Structure formats: C-alpha cells, structure tokens
Coordinates of C-alpha atoms and ligand atoms in Angstrom, one line a residue:
M215 CA 128.5 118.0 109.7
D216 CA 127.3 119.9 106.6
Y217 CA 124.9 122.8 106.5
L218 CA 123.3 124.8 103.7
E219 CA 123.6 128.5 103.4
I220 CA 121.0 130.4 101.3
Q221 CA 120.9 134.0 100.3
G222 CA 117.3 134.8 99.8
G223 CA 115.5 137.0 97.3
N224 CA 116.4 135.5 93.9
K225 CA 113.9 134.5 91.3
L226 CA 114.4 131.1 89.8
N227 CA 114.3 130.0 86.2
G228 CA 115.2 127.0 84.0
T229 CA 114.7 123.3 84.1
V230 CA 115.2 120.7 86.8
T231 CA 115.2 116.9 86.3
I232 CA 113.3 114.8 88.9
D233 CA 115.0 111.7 90.2
G234 CA 113.4 108.3 91.0
A235 CA 111.1 107.9 94.0
K236 CA 113.0 106.9 97.1
N237 CA 109.8 105.6 98.7
A238 CA 109.1 103.4 95.6
A239 CA 112.7 102.2 95.5
L240 CA 113.0 101.1 99.1
P241 CA 110.3 98.4 99.0
L242 CA 111.5 97.4 95.5
I243 CA 115.0 96.8 96.8
A244 CA 113.5 94.7 99.6
A245 CA 111.4 92.8 97.0
T246 CA 114.6 91.6 95.3
I247 CA 114.8 89.2 98.3
L248 CA 112.0 87.4 96.6
A249 CA 113.7 87.2 93.2
K250 CA 115.0 84.0 91.6
H251 CA 118.0 85.8 90.0
P252 CA 119.9 89.1 90.0
I253 CA 117.8 92.2 89.2
T254 CA 118.8 95.5 87.6
I255 CA 117.0 98.6 88.9
H256 CA 117.2 101.8 86.8
N257 CA 116.6 105.4 87.9
L258 CA 117.6 104.5 91.5
P259 CA 118.1 107.8 93.3
P260 CA 121.5 108.2 94.9
V261 CA 120.4 109.3 98.4
N262 CA 121.4 108.0 101.8
D263 CA 118.2 105.9 102.4
I264 CA 119.0 103.9 99.3
Y265 CA 122.6 103.3 100.3
T266 CA 121.3 102.2 103.7
M267 CA 118.9 99.7 102.2
L268 CA 121.6 98.3 99.9
K269 CA 123.9 98.0 102.9
L270 CA 121.2 96.2 104.8
L271 CA 120.8 93.6 102.0
E272 CA 124.6 93.2 101.8
N273 CA 124.7 92.6 105.5
L274 CA 122.2 89.8 104.9
G275 CA 124.5 88.2 102.3
A276 CA 123.3 89.8 99.1
T277 CA 125.8 91.4 96.7
Y278 CA 125.2 94.5 94.6
T279 CA 126.8 97.0 92.2
Y280 CA 125.5 100.6 92.1
K281 CA 126.7 103.2 89.6
D282 CA 125.0 106.0 87.5
K283 CA 121.6 105.5 89.2
Q284 CA 121.6 101.8 88.2
A285 CA 121.9 98.9 90.7
T286 CA 122.2 95.2 90.1
I287 CA 121.3 93.2 93.2
D288 CA 121.8 89.5 93.7
A289 CA 119.8 88.5 96.7
T290 CA 120.0 84.8 95.9
T291 CA 123.1 84.6 98.1
I292 CA 121.4 85.8 101.3
N293 CA 122.5 83.5 104.2
N294 CA 121.6 85.5 107.2
T295 CA 118.1 86.7 108.2
T296 CA 118.9 89.2 111.0
A297 CA 118.4 92.9 110.1
I298 CA 120.7 94.5 112.8
Y299 CA 119.9 97.5 114.9
D300 CA 122.9 99.4 113.6
I301 CA 121.4 99.7 110.2
V302 CA 117.7 99.7 111.1
R303 CA 118.1 102.6 113.4
K304 CA 119.3 104.8 110.5
M305 CA 116.1 104.2 108.6
R306 CA 112.7 103.0 109.6
A307 CA 111.9 101.6 106.2
S308 CA 114.4 98.8 107.0
I309 CA 111.2 97.1 108.4
L310 CA 110.4 96.4 104.7
T311 CA 112.7 93.4 104.9
L312 CA 110.5 91.7 107.4
G313 CA 107.8 90.4 105.0
P314 CA 110.1 89.1 102.3
L315 CA 112.6 87.5 104.6
L316 CA 110.0 85.7 106.6
A317 CA 108.1 84.6 103.4
R318 CA 111.3 83.2 101.9
F319 CA 113.2 81.7 104.8
G320 CA 110.4 81.0 107.3
I321 CA 112.4 82.8 110.0
C322 CA 113.9 86.2 110.6
E323 CA 114.9 88.8 113.1
V324 CA 114.5 92.5 112.4
S325 CA 115.4 95.2 114.9
L326 CA 112.5 97.3 116.0
P327 CA 112.8 100.7 114.3
G328 CA 111.7 102.7 117.3
G329 CA 110.1 106.2 117.3
C330 CA 111.2 109.1 115.2
A331 CA 110.9 112.9 115.1
I332 CA 107.6 113.0 113.4
G333 CA 105.7 110.6 115.8
Q334 CA 105.5 107.2 117.4
R335 CA 105.2 105.3 114.2
P336 CA 104.4 101.8 115.5
I337 CA 104.6 98.6 113.4
D338 CA 101.7 96.8 115.1
L339 CA 99.7 96.6 112.0
H340 CA 102.6 94.9 110.1
L341 CA 102.9 92.3 112.8
K342 CA 99.2 91.6 113.3
A343 CA 98.9 91.0 109.6
L344 CA 101.8 88.6 109.5
E345 CA 100.3 86.7 112.5
M346 CA 97.1 86.4 110.5
M347 CA 99.2 84.7 107.9
G348 CA 100.4 82.1 110.4
A349 CA 103.6 83.8 111.7
Q350 CA 104.6 83.4 115.3
I351 CA 106.0 86.7 116.5
E352 CA 107.8 87.7 119.7
I353 CA 109.6 90.9 120.6
K354 CA 112.9 90.2 122.5
Q355 CA 115.7 92.6 123.3
G356 CA 114.5 95.1 120.8
Y357 CA 114.1 92.6 117.9
V358 CA 111.0 91.3 116.2
I359 CA 111.6 87.5 116.0
A360 CA 109.3 86.0 113.4
K361 CA 108.8 82.3 112.6
A362 CA 106.7 80.5 110.1
P363 CA 108.5 77.1 109.8
D364 CA 106.0 75.7 107.3
G365 CA 105.8 79.0 105.4
L366 CA 103.2 81.8 105.5
K367 CA 99.6 81.0 104.5
G368 CA 97.2 83.3 102.6
A369 CA 94.8 85.2 104.8
T370 CA 92.2 88.0 104.7
I371 CA 93.7 91.1 106.3
V372 CA 91.8 94.2 107.1
F373 CA 94.1 97.1 108.0
D374 CA 92.6 99.2 110.9
K375 CA 94.5 102.2 109.4
I376 CA 95.9 102.7 106.0
T377 CA 99.6 102.0 106.1
V378 CA 102.0 102.4 103.2
T379 CA 104.9 100.2 104.3
G380 CA 102.5 97.9 106.1
T381 CA 100.7 97.2 102.9
E382 CA 104.0 96.8 101.1
N383 CA 105.3 94.3 103.6
I384 CA 102.2 92.2 103.4
I385 CA 102.1 92.3 99.6
M386 CA 105.7 90.9 99.6
A387 CA 104.9 88.3 102.3
A388 CA 101.7 87.3 100.4
A389 CA 103.6 86.9 97.1
L390 CA 105.4 83.8 98.5
A391 CA 102.7 82.6 100.8
K392 CA 100.6 79.4 100.2
G393 CA 97.2 80.4 98.7
E394 CA 95.3 83.6 98.3
S395 CA 95.6 86.7 100.4
R396 CA 93.1 89.5 100.5
I397 CA 94.3 92.9 101.8
I398 CA 91.3 95.2 102.6
N399 CA 91.9 98.9 103.3
A400 CA 95.2 98.7 101.5
A401 CA 97.3 101.8 100.7
K402 CA 96.9 103.0 97.1
E403 CA 100.0 105.2 96.8
P404 CA 101.8 105.0 93.4
E405 CA 104.8 103.5 95.3
V406 CA 102.5 100.5 96.3
V407 CA 101.2 100.3 92.8
Q408 CA 104.7 100.0 91.4
L409 CA 105.6 97.2 93.8
C410 CA 102.5 95.3 92.7
E411 CA 103.3 95.8 89.1
V412 CA 106.9 94.6 89.4
L413 CA 105.8 91.4 91.3
Q414 CA 103.1 90.9 88.7
D415 CA 105.6 91.2 85.8
G416 CA 107.5 88.5 87.6
G417 CA 104.5 86.1 87.4
V418 CA 102.7 86.8 90.8
T419 CA 99.0 87.2 90.1
I420 CA 97.6 90.3 91.9
E421 CA 94.1 91.7 91.4
G422 CA 92.9 95.1 92.3
I423 CA 96.2 97.0 91.8
G424 CA 95.7 100.7 92.6
S425 CA 92.5 100.0 94.6
D426 CA 92.1 99.6 98.4
E427 CA 91.4 95.9 98.1
L428 CA 94.2 93.6 96.8
V429 CA 94.1 89.9 96.1
I430 CA 97.5 88.2 95.9
Y431 CA 97.9 84.6 94.8
G432 CA 101.0 83.3 96.5
T433 CA 103.6 81.1 94.9
N434 CA 104.0 78.8 97.9
R435 CA 107.7 79.8 98.4
E436 CA 108.7 79.6 94.8
L437 CA 111.0 82.5 94.1
V438 CA 109.7 85.2 91.6
D439 CA 110.9 85.5 88.1
M440 CA 111.3 89.2 88.5
K441 CA 112.3 91.4 85.6
D442 CA 114.5 94.5 85.5
F443 CA 112.6 97.7 86.0
T444 CA 112.8 101.6 86.2
V445 CA 111.8 103.4 89.4
I446 CA 108.9 105.8 89.0
P447 CA 109.6 109.6 89.3
D448 CA 109.6 111.0 92.9
R449 CA 106.3 112.9 93.4
I450 CA 107.5 114.5 96.6
E451 CA 110.7 115.7 95.1
A452 CA 108.6 117.1 92.2
G453 CA 106.2 118.7 94.6
T454 CA 109.1 120.3 96.5
Y455 CA 110.5 121.9 93.3
L456 CA 107.0 123.1 92.4
C457 CA 106.9 124.8 95.8
A458 CA 110.3 126.3 95.0
G459 CA 108.9 127.8 91.8
A460 CA 105.8 129.0 93.7
I461 CA 107.4 130.6 96.7
T462 CA 109.8 132.6 94.5
N463 CA 106.9 133.2 92.1
S464 CA 109.1 132.1 89.2
A465 CA 108.5 130.0 86.1
I466 CA 110.4 126.7 86.2
T467 CA 110.1 123.4 84.4
L468 CA 110.3 120.0 85.9
K469 CA 111.4 117.1 83.7
N470 CA 110.8 113.3 84.3
V471 CA 107.5 113.7 86.2
N472 CA 104.3 111.7 86.2
H473 CA 101.7 114.4 86.6
A474 CA 99.0 111.9 87.4
H475 CA 100.7 111.4 90.7
L476 CA 100.8 115.1 91.4
V477 CA 97.1 115.9 91.0
S478 CA 96.4 116.9 94.6
I479 CA 99.5 119.1 94.7
I480 CA 98.8 120.8 91.4
L481 CA 95.2 121.5 92.4
K482 CA 96.3 123.2 95.6
L483 CA 98.8 125.3 93.7
Q484 CA 96.1 126.2 91.2
E485 CA 93.7 127.2 94.0
M486 CA 96.4 129.5 95.3
G487 CA 96.6 131.2 91.8
Y488 CA 99.5 129.5 90.0
D489 CA 99.2 128.4 86.4
F490 CA 100.7 125.3 84.7
D491 CA 101.8 124.0 81.3
I492 CA 101.5 120.3 81.5
E493 CA 103.2 118.0 78.9
K494 CA 103.7 114.3 78.8
E495 CA 106.7 114.0 81.1
S496 CA 107.2 117.6 82.1
I497 CA 105.4 120.4 83.9
T498 CA 106.0 124.1 84.1
I499 CA 104.8 126.2 87.0
K500 CA 104.1 129.9 86.1
P501 CA 103.9 132.9 88.4
A502 CA 100.7 133.9 90.0
S503 CA 99.3 137.5 89.9
R504 CA 97.8 137.1 93.4
I505 CA 98.7 134.3 95.8
K506 CA 95.7 133.2 97.8
A507 CA 95.7 131.6 101.3
L508 CA 95.0 127.9 101.4
K509 CA 93.4 125.2 103.5
I510 CA 95.0 121.8 103.7
S511 CA 94.2 118.5 105.4
T512 CA 96.8 115.8 104.9
T513 CA 95.5 112.3 104.1
E514 CA 96.3 109.1 102.2
Y515 CA 96.8 109.0 98.4
P516 CA 95.1 110.3 96.3
G517 CA 94.5 113.1 98.9
F518 CA 97.1 115.7 99.9
P519 CA 100.3 114.0 101.1
T520 CA 101.7 114.5 104.6
D521 CA 105.2 114.5 102.9
M522 CA 104.3 117.9 101.3
Q523 CA 102.8 119.5 104.4
A524 CA 105.9 121.3 105.6
Q525 CA 106.7 122.7 102.1
F526 CA 103.2 124.0 101.7
M527 CA 103.4 125.6 105.1
A528 CA 106.5 127.5 104.0
L529 CA 104.6 128.5 100.8
S530 CA 101.5 129.7 102.7
L531 CA 103.7 132.3 104.4
I532 CA 103.7 134.4 101.2
A533 CA 99.9 134.1 100.6
E534 CA 97.4 136.9 101.2
G535 CA 95.5 136.1 104.4
T536 CA 95.4 133.2 106.8
S537 CA 96.0 129.6 105.9
T538 CA 95.1 126.5 107.9
I539 CA 97.0 123.2 107.7
E540 CA 95.8 120.1 109.4
E541 CA 98.1 117.1 109.9
R542 CA 96.1 113.9 110.1
L543 CA 98.8 111.2 109.8
F544 CA 101.7 112.0 112.1
E545 CA 101.1 113.8 115.4
N546 CA 104.5 115.5 115.8
R547 CA 105.0 116.5 112.2
F548 CA 105.2 120.2 113.0
M549 CA 108.9 120.5 114.1
H550 CA 109.4 123.1 111.3
V551 CA 106.9 125.5 112.9
S552 CA 109.2 126.8 115.5
E553 CA 112.1 127.1 113.1
L554 CA 109.9 129.0 110.6
N555 CA 108.8 131.3 113.4
R556 CA 112.4 132.0 114.2
M557 CA 112.7 133.4 110.6
G558 CA 109.8 135.8 111.3
A559 CA 106.8 133.6 110.5
D560 CA 103.6 133.9 112.5
I561 CA 102.4 130.3 112.8
T562 CA 100.3 129.0 115.8
L563 CA 99.6 125.4 116.6
N564 CA 96.5 124.0 118.1
N565 CA 96.9 120.2 118.4
H566 CA 97.3 119.1 114.9
I567 CA 96.1 122.3 113.1
A568 CA 98.5 125.0 112.2
T569 CA 97.3 128.5 111.5
V570 CA 99.7 130.5 109.2
E571 CA 99.5 134.2 108.8
G572 CA 100.4 135.2 105.2
D573 CA 102.3 138.3 103.8
A574 CA 105.2 137.3 106.1
K575 CA 108.4 139.2 106.0
L576 CA 111.0 136.5 106.6
Y577 CA 114.6 137.2 107.5
G578 CA 117.5 134.8 107.4
A579 CA 118.5 132.9 110.6
D580 CA 120.3 129.8 111.8
V581 CA 117.7 127.0 111.7
M582 CA 117.8 123.3 112.4
A583 CA 116.5 120.6 110.2
T584 CA 114.5 118.1 112.2
D585 CA 113.3 115.6 109.6
L586 CA 113.5 115.1 105.9
R587 CA 110.6 117.1 104.6
A588 CA 110.8 119.8 107.4
S589 CA 114.3 120.4 106.1
S590 CA 113.2 121.2 102.6
A591 CA 110.6 123.6 104.0
L592 CA 113.4 125.5 105.7
V593 CA 115.3 125.7 102.5
L594 CA 112.2 127.0 100.7
A595 CA 111.8 129.7 103.4
G596 CA 115.5 130.6 103.0
L597 CA 114.9 131.2 99.2
I598 CA 112.7 134.2 100.1
A599 CA 114.1 135.4 103.4
K600 CA 116.0 138.7 103.6
G601 CA 119.7 137.9 104.1
S602 CA 121.4 134.7 104.8
T603 CA 119.8 131.5 106.2
K604 CA 121.8 128.6 107.5
V605 CA 120.0 125.2 107.6
H606 CA 121.9 122.9 110.0
R607 CA 121.7 119.1 110.3
I608 CA 121.1 118.6 106.7
Y609 CA 121.8 114.9 106.9
H610 CA 118.0 114.6 107.0
L611 CA 117.9 116.2 103.6
D612 CA 120.6 113.9 102.2
R613 CA 118.4 110.9 103.2
G614 CA 115.9 111.8 100.5
Y615 CA 116.8 114.6 98.1
V616 CA 119.4 114.1 95.3
K617 CA 121.8 117.0 95.2
L618 CA 119.2 119.5 96.3
E619 CA 121.7 122.5 96.4
E620 CA 123.1 121.7 93.0
K621 CA 119.6 121.4 91.4
L622 CA 118.6 124.7 93.1
Q623 CA 121.8 126.4 92.0
K624 CA 121.1 125.4 88.4
L625 CA 117.7 127.1 88.8
G626 CA 119.5 130.3 89.9
A627 CA 119.2 130.1 93.7
K628 CA 122.1 131.3 95.8
I629 CA 122.7 128.3 97.9
K630 CA 125.9 126.5 99.0
R631 CA 126.9 123.5 101.1
A632 CA 129.5 124.1 103.8
K633 CA 131.0 122.3 106.8
E634 CA 130.2 123.3 110.4
Ligands
UD1_720 C1 105.3 106.0 104.5 C2 106.3 106.8 103.8 C3 106.4 108.2 104.4 C4 105.0 108.8 104.5 C5 104.0 107.9 105.0 C6 102.5 108.4 104.9 C7 108.0 105.2 103.0 C8 109.3 104.6 103.2 N1 107.6 106.2 103.9 O1 105.7 105.8 105.8 O2 107.3 109.0 103.7 O3 105.0 110.0 105.2 O4 104.0 106.6 104.4 O5 102.2 108.7 103.6 O6 107.2 104.9 102.1 N2 100.5 103.1 111.8 C9 100.2 102.4 112.9 N3 100.6 101.1 113.0 C10 101.4 100.5 112.0 C11 101.7 101.3 110.9 C12 101.3 102.6 110.8 O7 99.5 102.9 113.8 O8 101.7 99.3 112.2 C13 100.1 104.5 111.6 C14 101.2 105.5 111.6 O9 101.6 105.9 112.9 C15 100.6 106.7 110.9 C16 99.7 106.0 109.9 O10 99.5 104.7 110.3 O11 99.8 107.5 111.7 C17 100.3 105.9 108.5 O12 101.6 105.5 108.5 P1 102.3 104.6 107.4 O13 101.5 104.7 106.1 O14 102.5 103.2 107.9 O15 103.7 105.3 107.2 P2 105.0 104.7 106.7 O16 104.7 103.5 105.8 O17 105.9 104.4 107.9

C-alpha cells in the first residue's frame, strides 16, 4: 500500500491545472448505457473511481478505450444486466447503473452498495422513485432486483430529501420512460446539470434544468442520439487547491475552473480574509493579512458542499479564534477530527457540530486516511505541520484526486509517495 510523506512549512507558488469532475463523469459514463452509438468523453479524470465505472460497464458487455483523459465507450453491446458485488463494493456510485439499465432492458440486478465510512447512505429514495415509475423491486441476497417488463412509465416524484445520485438515476430512467416525468425537490448540483444537458443535446426534452423541479419527456425506450462531450471542471478538486493556497497563505493560480460553481467556497475564503483574482477560466488566491475564524454549515448546492467540509476544517486550524463547522448531510463525516487532533489540533465534536480552536501549532505524525475528502484534509494539515507527516491508506485519495502529490510538488510542496 502507498502512503504520502509531507515535510511541512513550505510556501506554495505557481499554477495548477484542475481536472474533470469525477462526480460529473460517473453518471455520464452510466448515461452511455442509453446511447444509440459509441460516445467519446473528453477531460475524463484518470482516477480509480472512473476506472471502476468503466470496468463495471465492460463487465456488462460494453467496450471502451481510455487514453490521455479521453474515453470512447460503446455500450450498445451490453448483454448482461447484473452489476456484481465485486465491483459495486469498490464504489457506491455504481448504483448509477440501476436507472439506465432498467430503463433500457426492463430488467436488471445491481448489488446493494452497503454502508461506508461517512454514514449509512441508503438508496431507499432511488428505489421508491423507480417504483413510482412502475418498477417491481425486491432485495434478494444483497442485490436489488428490478423489473419493468413493459418499460418504465413517467411519474411525478417528490424526493423526501435532496439526493444527487438519486436525482441522476431517475433522470436517466425517465429519459427512456414512456411519457412525462416530473422530479420535485431535485438536486441542482452542476454535475446533475451536465447530465441533463448531455441528454438534452441527444434529443431528450428536459425542462427546468438547474432548478429543483425537472420535467423529462421520455423516449419510450428509443435510445438517445447522444453527442460527444467534455466533462466540467472538478469544483471539489479546485476547492481543495484553493485550501492548499489558503492554509500555506500563498498565492497560487488554478487553471481550467468554472468559478460560477465555486461561489460558496470563494465567499467563505473571502470572509476569512483571502483575496482573489478571477479570470474567465482561472482563479488566483492571494495571501490574507489576517485569517479570521469561520462558521460553516454544509448543505446542498448552491450552499457549502459537504465534500469541502474536511478541507475547511484543516484550514480553520490556522485562523484567529474559534470556528464552528456543522455537517448536515452525512452523520459520520468527521473521521478526520481524531487524526487532526493527533497532529496537535484542538477540535471537539458535539453530535454533528465541530468546534475548532484556531492558532494551532501542528506537528507531523502518522495519520490514517479514512475517506476521500478526509484524506485531502490530512494532506493540507501536513503542509503546515512542523516536521514530517505520513498519510497512510491513500487509496481513498487515488479514488478521486488526479496525481495529488505531483500537482502539489509542482506548486513547491515537499511531498512524496512511498510504499509501506
Ligand atoms: C453525492 C456525491 C458525494 C457528495 C454527496 C452530497 C457522487 C458520486 N457523490 O453522493 O460526493 O458528498 O452527493 O453532495 O456524486 N439519502 C437517503 N436515501 C437515499 C439517498 C440519499 O436517505 O436513497 C440521504 C443520504 O444518506 C444523505 C443525503 O440523502 O444524508 C444526501 O445524499 P446524496 O445526495 O444521495 O449523496 P450521494 O448521491 O450518494
């Protein structure tokens, strides 16, 4: 297993290029199941979750090539509709194949993803919505077995909670259903928007894109004339590098960003005292003269993202005074707290609210990555800790960050990958 070793205390400078958004790419790869012909996807980030999704499609009978961040996927050859446990257990987002497989084939079996480090993460809302569209669903031996022999029918769905992959699954199912589907309380994340746009470019009529109410006019099982597309920039990768600039109080520039997707993150950093130069596709963060404590409550887009909570917790360690961070989406998403405390932080947890004492003097330690974003928070803390920090179990990081250590090295960080 690999680990990262970081020597803290260096300022950063220079430019980093942001890759395509993993969380946009995963549903888009699943959406190729609905395509009439092979699709080429540009700016596909070479991270493990993407390889897992491509493997899953291959296991279903699709073929693909993937080189230089460009994949061509031919899902027309799919001849098996069982998403097996061995692949699904590696990545919860595999559940994104459920909607499109059922819509196209009228039958499928997808292994239940199970819990994960950051919380229970049920899929009840995905299943309830598919049932509203006429699917018969049973859970047997760890698999969701879904049937809709006469195809899915359009329906009005009100999500009890806003769910990103749930909304994406139902958008894909509705695209091939018979008649009109209305999704109320839909997720509005930029990743959901891109999925809608790609389907719309392929001829599926969708109203309300970017709002919390979507109307999708299904094709009655006619496959979609999807066009090739480019994955949007990763707002969470961008946010993580902004935090790297902020925590080292350095000036760094991010290229290939869509700053409209970063508003809540930029505003928080501005509240803390950082300044920005914003251009069309790039953004520069500049040092702050004073770094103020912050108050964060994670929520759905366009609010502050849960996927940036851990990184901002690391950042709040250098602020003046006490910060509070409330996690409202995932009950266990605080695994980084004890690891940060091992580095000398003073963070206390009360249910889902963390209180972080600023002006921390961190020292290097051996720490354990527990989930994808918690891992990047530990790397950020390592950048300012005195001495050497070793972040173990970085397979979590490799699921979602493209060459994190190489990008940080280019910015001047002392970080290297090594084997246990
Ligand atoms: C997606 C993102 C993840 C991000 C999260 C929230 C992908 C691949 N992953 O995850 O990085 O942290 O959105 O922005 O895009 N819920 C239910 N029942 C369901 C579905 C969800 O109770 O059937 C709950 C969840 O437990 C959670 C909340 O709804 O409390 C939101 O979860 P959801 O938006 O579904 O997260 P994911 O789509 O899994």
